């Protein structure tokens, strides 16, 4: 695993009221899995982006803002709405501990951008646009877990032993998952997957797989782009097109029909993070043959 940044020791730790769980907020559902595993019964965890909502266009409700204003910890993960929300809530709750769980993690460019008239390729990323799907790389997740563990300890020093024990157990599980996936996906090194939205960049980069995407900034591809992608899919031997439920499947279906392949829908925002990761690895491995 790449070296993870260590959270600085906090000199201003504020303990939770005795016998009462602390209130914790996260941005997306996979984070809730991490926070609940780390905190156990010492925290109540709420998620901002509820099932069926798109985090890229999410706007928190007044009720969510009010509840966050009374929380002890907010674990951010680089979603577009977080900076504005933190600014608003910080005025009402200066005691809110905001923990940037991706601080120090090397973020990847959001791959899959394409300009009309160019051949289809995946190395033309828009400058400055970074991939926010950091929970889909096991090695990046292990770094996030450290930041979350330390944030919980800072907010609730009395629970330090619990948080450290839970972190040790969960980190070992993620490490074991990473080793299994490395073996499973080793034959795919240098091969490509095709997905509608470039969701899986951290996952594919970890295991030496190329991610090719269909959409451009959330927009359907042009006929020229579709033709290029069909040719590229044939050239790369792609058999499965990965789609996401928050995006229309039509383009993926057109390409799948043209290459004699199939469309597999995967929801990267599932609450069951380990279950999703297992399904993702299995689908990628099966779709490469």
One Martini backbone bead per residue (centre of mass of N, CA, C, O) as a GRO file, in nm:
protein
  289
    1UNK     BB    1   0.097   0.035   0.020
    2UNK     BB    2   0.065   0.346   0.014
    3UNK     BB    3   0.143   0.612   0.173
    4UNK     BB    4  -0.018   0.759   0.441
    5UNK     BB    5  -0.148   1.011   0.584
    6UNK     BB    6  -0.116   1.168   0.890
    7UNK     BB    7  -0.281   1.263   1.151
    8UNK     BB    8  -0.269   1.501   1.362
    9UNK     BB    9  -0.238   1.567   1.668
   10UNK     BB   10  -0.483   1.654   1.905
   11UNK     BB   11  -0.519   1.927   2.140
   12UNK     BB   12  -0.863   1.969   2.094
   13UNK     BB   13  -1.015   1.760   2.241
   14UNK     BB   14  -1.361   1.641   2.238
   15UNK     BB   15  -1.573   1.486   2.422
   16UNK     BB   16  -1.824   1.289   2.459
   17UNK     BB   17  -2.094   1.234   2.603
   18UNK     BB   18  -2.175   1.031   2.835
   19UNK     BB   19  -2.341   0.760   2.676
   20UNK     BB   20  -2.330   0.925   2.400
   21UNK     BB   21  -2.354   0.939   2.080
   22UNK     BB   22  -2.218   1.055   1.806
   23UNK     BB   23  -2.248   1.280   1.537
   24UNK     BB   24  -2.233   1.163   1.195
   25UNK     BB   25  -2.112   1.266   0.873
   26UNK     BB   26  -2.168   1.188   0.528
   27UNK     BB   27  -2.190   1.185   0.181
   28UNK     BB   28  -2.175   0.870   0.116
   29UNK     BB   29  -2.262   0.545   0.154
   30UNK     BB   30  -1.981   0.403   0.176
   31UNK     BB   31  -1.897   0.573   0.426
   32UNK     BB   32  -2.096   0.455   0.625
   33UNK     BB   33  -1.964   0.185   0.646
   34UNK     BB   34  -1.698   0.282   0.766
   35UNK     BB   35  -1.808   0.437   1.015
   36UNK     BB   36  -1.965   0.201   1.145
   37UNK     BB   37  -1.724   0.010   1.176
   38UNK     BB   38  -1.551   0.205   1.355
   39UNK     BB   39  -1.777   0.299   1.580
   40UNK     BB   40  -2.032   0.162   1.616
   41UNK     BB   41  -2.206   0.264   1.910
   42UNK     BB   42  -2.054   0.564   1.921
   43UNK     BB   43  -2.236   0.623   1.656
   44UNK     BB   44  -2.426   0.834   1.440
   45UNK     BB   45  -2.495   0.779   1.093
   46UNK     BB   46  -2.511   1.012   0.823
   47UNK     BB   47  -2.637   1.073   0.492
   48UNK     BB   48  -2.669   1.288   0.228
   49UNK     BB   49  -2.663   1.094  -0.021
   50UNK     BB   50  -2.921   0.944  -0.124
   51UNK     BB   51  -3.086   0.719  -0.268
   52UNK     BB   52  -3.090   0.824  -0.616
   53UNK     BB   53  -2.873   1.030  -0.596
   54UNK     BB   54  -2.659   1.285  -0.732
   55UNK     BB   55  -2.350   1.405  -0.631
   56UNK     BB   56  -2.294   1.611  -0.873
   57UNK     BB   57  -2.606   1.759  -0.808
   58UNK     BB   58  -2.614   1.808  -0.515
   59UNK     BB   59  -2.858   1.943  -0.265
   60UNK     BB   60  -2.910   2.029   0.034
   61UNK     BB   61  -3.127   2.036   0.275
   62UNK     BB   62  -3.237   2.213   0.538
   63UNK     BB   63  -3.243   1.968   0.727
   64UNK     BB   64  -2.950   1.876   0.680
   65UNK     BB   65  -2.815   2.137   0.770
   66UNK     BB   66  -2.926   2.133   1.057
   67UNK     BB   67  -2.804   1.858   1.143
   68UNK     BB   68  -2.508   1.927   1.080
   69UNK     BB   69  -2.500   2.170   1.287
   70UNK     BB   70  -2.515   1.929   1.531
   71UNK     BB   71  -2.256   1.796   1.477
   72UNK     BB   72  -1.927   1.654   1.522
   73UNK     BB   73  -1.888   1.508   1.229
   74UNK     BB   74  -1.731   1.551   0.894
   75UNK     BB   75  -1.688   1.341   0.614
   76UNK     BB   76  -1.500   1.405   0.352
   77UNK     BB   77  -1.453   1.331  -0.038
   78UNK     BB   78  -1.471   1.562  -0.281
   79UNK     BB   79  -1.734   1.687  -0.327
   80UNK     BB   80  -1.875   1.963  -0.471
   81UNK     BB   81  -2.072   2.047  -0.215
   82UNK     BB   82  -1.888   2.069   0.046
   83UNK     BB   83  -1.765   2.356   0.066
   84UNK     BB   84  -2.030   2.515   0.092
   85UNK     BB   85  -2.143   2.360   0.333
   86UNK     BB   86  -1.916   2.418   0.536
   87UNK     BB   87  -1.950   2.724   0.532
   88UNK     BB   88  -2.238   2.730   0.641
   89UNK     BB   89  -2.206   2.547   0.901
   90UNK     BB   90  -1.966   2.693   1.044
   91UNK     BB   91  -2.138   2.932   1.152
   92UNK     BB   92  -2.330   2.746   1.338
   93UNK     BB   93  -2.070   2.519   1.382
   94UNK     BB   94  -1.754   2.560   1.500
   95UNK     BB   95  -1.726   2.252   1.629
   96UNK     BB   96  -1.704   2.121   1.374
   97UNK     BB   97  -1.552   1.827   1.248
   98UNK     BB   98  -1.354   1.840   0.962
   99UNK     BB   99  -1.277   1.555   0.750
  100UNK     BB  100  -1.033   1.494   0.517
  101UNK     BB  101  -1.008   1.176   0.370
  102UNK     BB  102  -0.811   1.275   0.103
  103UNK     BB  103  -0.572   1.379   0.229
  104UNK     BB  104  -0.276   1.304   0.039
  105UNK     BB  105  -0.411   1.179  -0.193
  106UNK     BB  106  -0.369   1.060  -0.507
  107UNK     BB  107  -0.526   1.201  -0.764
  108UNK     BB  108  -0.715   1.139  -1.039
  109UNK     BB  109  -0.805   1.175  -1.338
  110UNK     BB  110  -1.085   1.223  -1.533
  111UNK     BB  111  -1.146   0.994  -1.744
  112UNK     BB  112  -1.274   1.023  -2.095
  113UNK     BB  113  -1.201   1.245  -2.280
  114UNK     BB  114  -1.336   1.414  -2.583
  115UNK     BB  115  -1.279   1.527  -2.916
  116UNK     BB  116  -1.386   1.629  -3.190
  117UNK     BB  117  -1.192   1.453  -3.443
  118UNK     BB  118  -1.090   1.245  -3.266
  119UNK     BB  119  -0.970   0.982  -3.143
  120UNK     BB  120  -1.031   0.738  -2.937
  121UNK     BB  121  -0.940   0.831  -2.601
  122UNK     BB  122  -0.791   0.846  -2.244
  123UNK     BB  123  -0.554   1.104  -2.246
  124UNK     BB  124  -0.775   1.375  -2.249
  125UNK     BB  125  -0.781   1.539  -1.995
  126UNK     BB  126  -0.908   1.769  -1.804
  127UNK     BB  127  -0.796   2.025  -1.657
  128UNK     BB  128  -0.845   1.973  -1.304
  129UNK     BB  129  -1.004   1.705  -1.329
  130UNK     BB  130  -1.117   1.495  -1.073
  131UNK     BB  131  -1.155   1.193  -0.920
  132UNK     BB  132  -1.414   1.114  -0.672
  133UNK     BB  133  -1.392   0.775  -0.662
  134UNK     BB  134  -1.212   0.681  -0.392
  135UNK     BB  135  -1.381   0.417  -0.284
  136UNK     BB  136  -1.266   0.216  -0.538
  137UNK     BB  137  -0.985   0.198  -0.381
  138UNK     BB  138  -0.839   0.008  -0.151
  139UNK     BB  139  -0.587   0.186  -0.090
  140UNK     BB  140  -0.747   0.449  -0.045
  141UNK     BB  141  -0.927   0.343   0.181
  142UNK     BB  142  -0.706   0.298   0.394
  143UNK     BB  143  -0.653   0.600   0.423
  144UNK     BB  144  -0.938   0.687   0.506
  145UNK     BB  145  -0.950   0.519   0.769
  146UNK     BB  146  -0.739   0.678   0.922
  147UNK     BB  147  -0.884   0.952   0.918
  148UNK     BB  148  -1.142   0.849   1.060
  149UNK     BB  149  -1.021   0.742   1.316
  150UNK     BB  150  -0.888   1.013   1.407
  151UNK     BB  151  -1.153   1.177   1.410
  152UNK     BB  152  -1.293   1.011   1.631
  153UNK     BB  153  -1.084   1.048   1.851
  154UNK     BB  154  -1.100   1.359   1.863
  155UNK     BB  155  -1.417   1.360   1.935
  156UNK     BB  156  -1.368   1.062   2.111
  157UNK     BB  157  -1.138   0.968   2.333
  158UNK     BB  158  -1.287   0.735   2.493
  159UNK     BB  159  -1.290   0.552   2.205
  160UNK     BB  160  -1.005   0.469   2.106
  161UNK     BB  161  -0.990   0.162   2.139
  162UNK     BB  162  -1.225   0.098   1.952
  163UNK     BB  163  -1.123   0.239   1.693
  164UNK     BB  164  -0.859   0.079   1.668
  165UNK     BB  165  -0.976  -0.204   1.656
  166UNK     BB  166  -1.169  -0.160   1.414
  167UNK     BB  167  -0.952  -0.071   1.216
  168UNK     BB  168  -0.777  -0.322   1.215
  169UNK     BB  169  -0.997  -0.509   1.105
  170UNK     BB  170  -1.079  -0.353   0.845
  171UNK     BB  171  -0.801  -0.326   0.715
  172UNK     BB  172  -0.756  -0.631   0.682
  173UNK     BB  173  -0.993  -0.677   0.489
  174UNK     BB  174  -0.901  -0.484   0.262
  175UNK     BB  175  -0.626  -0.616   0.214
  176UNK     BB  176  -0.740  -0.894   0.135
  177UNK     BB  177  -0.902  -0.796  -0.104
  178UNK     BB  178  -0.666  -0.684  -0.268
  179UNK     BB  179  -0.519  -0.957  -0.301
  180UNK     BB  180  -0.746  -1.107  -0.449
  181UNK     BB  181  -0.772  -0.912  -0.689
  182UNK     BB  182  -0.483  -0.937  -0.794
  183UNK     BB  183  -0.519  -1.231  -0.879
  184UNK     BB  184  -0.781  -1.221  -1.050
  185UNK     BB  185  -0.662  -0.959  -1.241
  186UNK     BB  186  -0.381  -1.026  -1.365
  187UNK     BB  187  -0.470  -1.115  -1.667
  188UNK     BB  188  -0.568  -0.794  -1.730
  189UNK     BB  189  -0.317  -0.663  -1.790
  190UNK     BB  190  -0.372  -0.401  -2.032
  191UNK     BB  191  -0.658  -0.405  -2.040
  192UNK     BB  192  -1.012  -0.332  -2.113
  193UNK     BB  193  -1.277  -0.114  -2.019
  194UNK     BB  194  -1.629  -0.025  -2.064
  195UNK     BB  195  -1.782   0.289  -1.969
  196UNK     BB  196  -1.992   0.536  -1.939
  197UNK     BB  197  -1.870   0.622  -1.666
  198UNK     BB  198  -1.568   0.728  -1.498
  199UNK     BB  199  -1.567   0.544  -1.206
  200UNK     BB  200  -1.304   0.311  -1.208
  201UNK     BB  201  -1.007   0.432  -1.184
  202UNK     BB  202  -0.891   0.319  -0.913
  203UNK     BB  203  -0.937   0.026  -0.973
  204UNK     BB  204  -0.787  -0.006  -1.247
  205UNK     BB  205  -0.511   0.112  -1.160
  206UNK     BB  206  -0.441  -0.102  -0.944
  207UNK     BB  207  -0.469  -0.351  -1.190
  208UNK     BB  208  -0.379  -0.253  -1.486
  209UNK     BB  209  -0.637  -0.114  -1.611
  210UNK     BB  210  -0.835   0.008  -1.864
  211UNK     BB  211  -1.039   0.304  -1.896
  212UNK     BB  212  -1.333   0.340  -2.089
  213UNK     BB  213  -1.542   0.608  -2.204
  214UNK     BB  214  -1.845   0.747  -2.327
  215UNK     BB  215  -1.889   0.999  -2.187
  216UNK     BB  216  -1.939   1.371  -2.177
  217UNK     BB  217  -2.006   1.528  -1.909
  218UNK     BB  218  -2.292   1.354  -1.910
  219UNK     BB  219  -2.304   1.311  -2.217
  220UNK     BB  220  -2.395   1.209  -2.502
  221UNK     BB  221  -2.273   1.072  -2.769
  222UNK     BB  222  -2.179   1.095  -3.071
  223UNK     BB  223  -2.175   0.929  -3.362
  224UNK     BB  224  -1.866   0.941  -3.386
  225UNK     BB  225  -1.801   0.832  -3.108
  226UNK     BB  226  -1.944   0.561  -3.141
  227UNK     BB  227  -1.774   0.455  -3.373
  228UNK     BB  228  -1.503   0.466  -3.225
  229UNK     BB  229  -1.586   0.279  -2.985
  230UNK     BB  230  -1.650   0.028  -3.147
  231UNK     BB  231  -1.366  -0.004  -3.265
  232UNK     BB  232  -1.217  -0.013  -2.990
  233UNK     BB  233  -1.366  -0.256  -2.870
  234UNK     BB  234  -1.273  -0.455  -3.085
  235UNK     BB  235  -0.969  -0.412  -3.049
  236UNK     BB  236  -0.985  -0.484  -2.722
  237UNK     BB  237  -1.208  -0.713  -2.664
  238UNK     BB  238  -1.479  -0.614  -2.575
  239UNK     BB  239  -1.785  -0.755  -2.394
  240UNK     BB  240  -1.839  -0.529  -2.170
  241UNK     BB  241  -2.075  -0.289  -2.051
  242UNK     BB  242  -2.069  -0.031  -1.820
  243UNK     BB  243  -2.332   0.076  -1.610
  244UNK     BB  244  -2.529   0.340  -1.464
  245UNK     BB  245  -2.831   0.424  -1.314
  246UNK     BB  246  -2.787   0.754  -1.349
  247UNK     BB  247  -2.764   0.661  -1.652
  248UNK     BB  248  -2.818   0.625  -1.969
  249UNK     BB  249  -2.811   0.312  -2.170
  250UNK     BB  250  -2.817   0.346  -2.482
  251UNK     BB  251  -2.517   0.357  -2.572
  252UNK     BB  252  -2.433   0.087  -2.449
  253UNK     BB  253  -2.634  -0.082  -2.620
  254UNK     BB  254  -2.524  -0.012  -2.899
  255UNK     BB  255  -2.238  -0.124  -2.858
  256UNK     BB  256  -2.312  -0.411  -2.769
  257UNK     BB  257  -2.457  -0.488  -3.032
  258UNK     BB  258  -2.211  -0.433  -3.228
  259UNK     BB  259  -2.011  -0.650  -3.053
  260UNK     BB  260  -2.168  -0.880  -2.899
  261UNK     BB  261  -2.254  -0.783  -2.618
  262UNK     BB  262  -2.293  -0.649  -2.282
  263UNK     BB  263  -2.484  -0.516  -2.007
  264UNK     BB  264  -2.365  -0.380  -1.692
  265UNK     BB  265  -2.502  -0.290  -1.382
  266UNK     BB  266  -2.346  -0.043  -1.157
  267UNK     BB  267  -2.351   0.073  -0.811
  268UNK     BB  268  -2.119   0.282  -0.651
  269UNK     BB  269  -2.349   0.376  -0.411
  270UNK     BB  270  -2.353   0.152  -0.232
  271UNK     BB  271  -2.377   0.046   0.096
  272UNK     BB  272  -2.237  -0.228   0.009
  273UNK     BB  273  -1.917  -0.221  -0.034
  274UNK     BB  274  -1.800  -0.514  -0.041
  275UNK     BB  275  -2.013  -0.628  -0.233
  276UNK     BB  276  -1.951  -0.444  -0.470
  277UNK     BB  277  -1.651  -0.512  -0.508
  278UNK     BB  278  -1.697  -0.808  -0.574
  279UNK     BB  279  -1.878  -0.758  -0.823
  280UNK     BB  280  -1.678  -0.594  -0.984
  281UNK     BB  281  -1.446  -0.799  -1.006
  282UNK     BB  282  -1.614  -1.025  -1.135
  283UNK     BB  283  -1.714  -0.866  -1.385
  284UNK     BB  284  -1.438  -0.792  -1.501
  285UNK     BB  285  -1.332  -1.080  -1.530
  286UNK     BB  286  -1.571  -1.192  -1.707
  287UNK     BB  287  -1.561  -0.954  -1.937
  288UNK     BB  288  -1.260  -1.043  -2.058
  289UNK     BB  289  -1.372  -1.337  -2.209
   0.00000   0.00000   0.00000
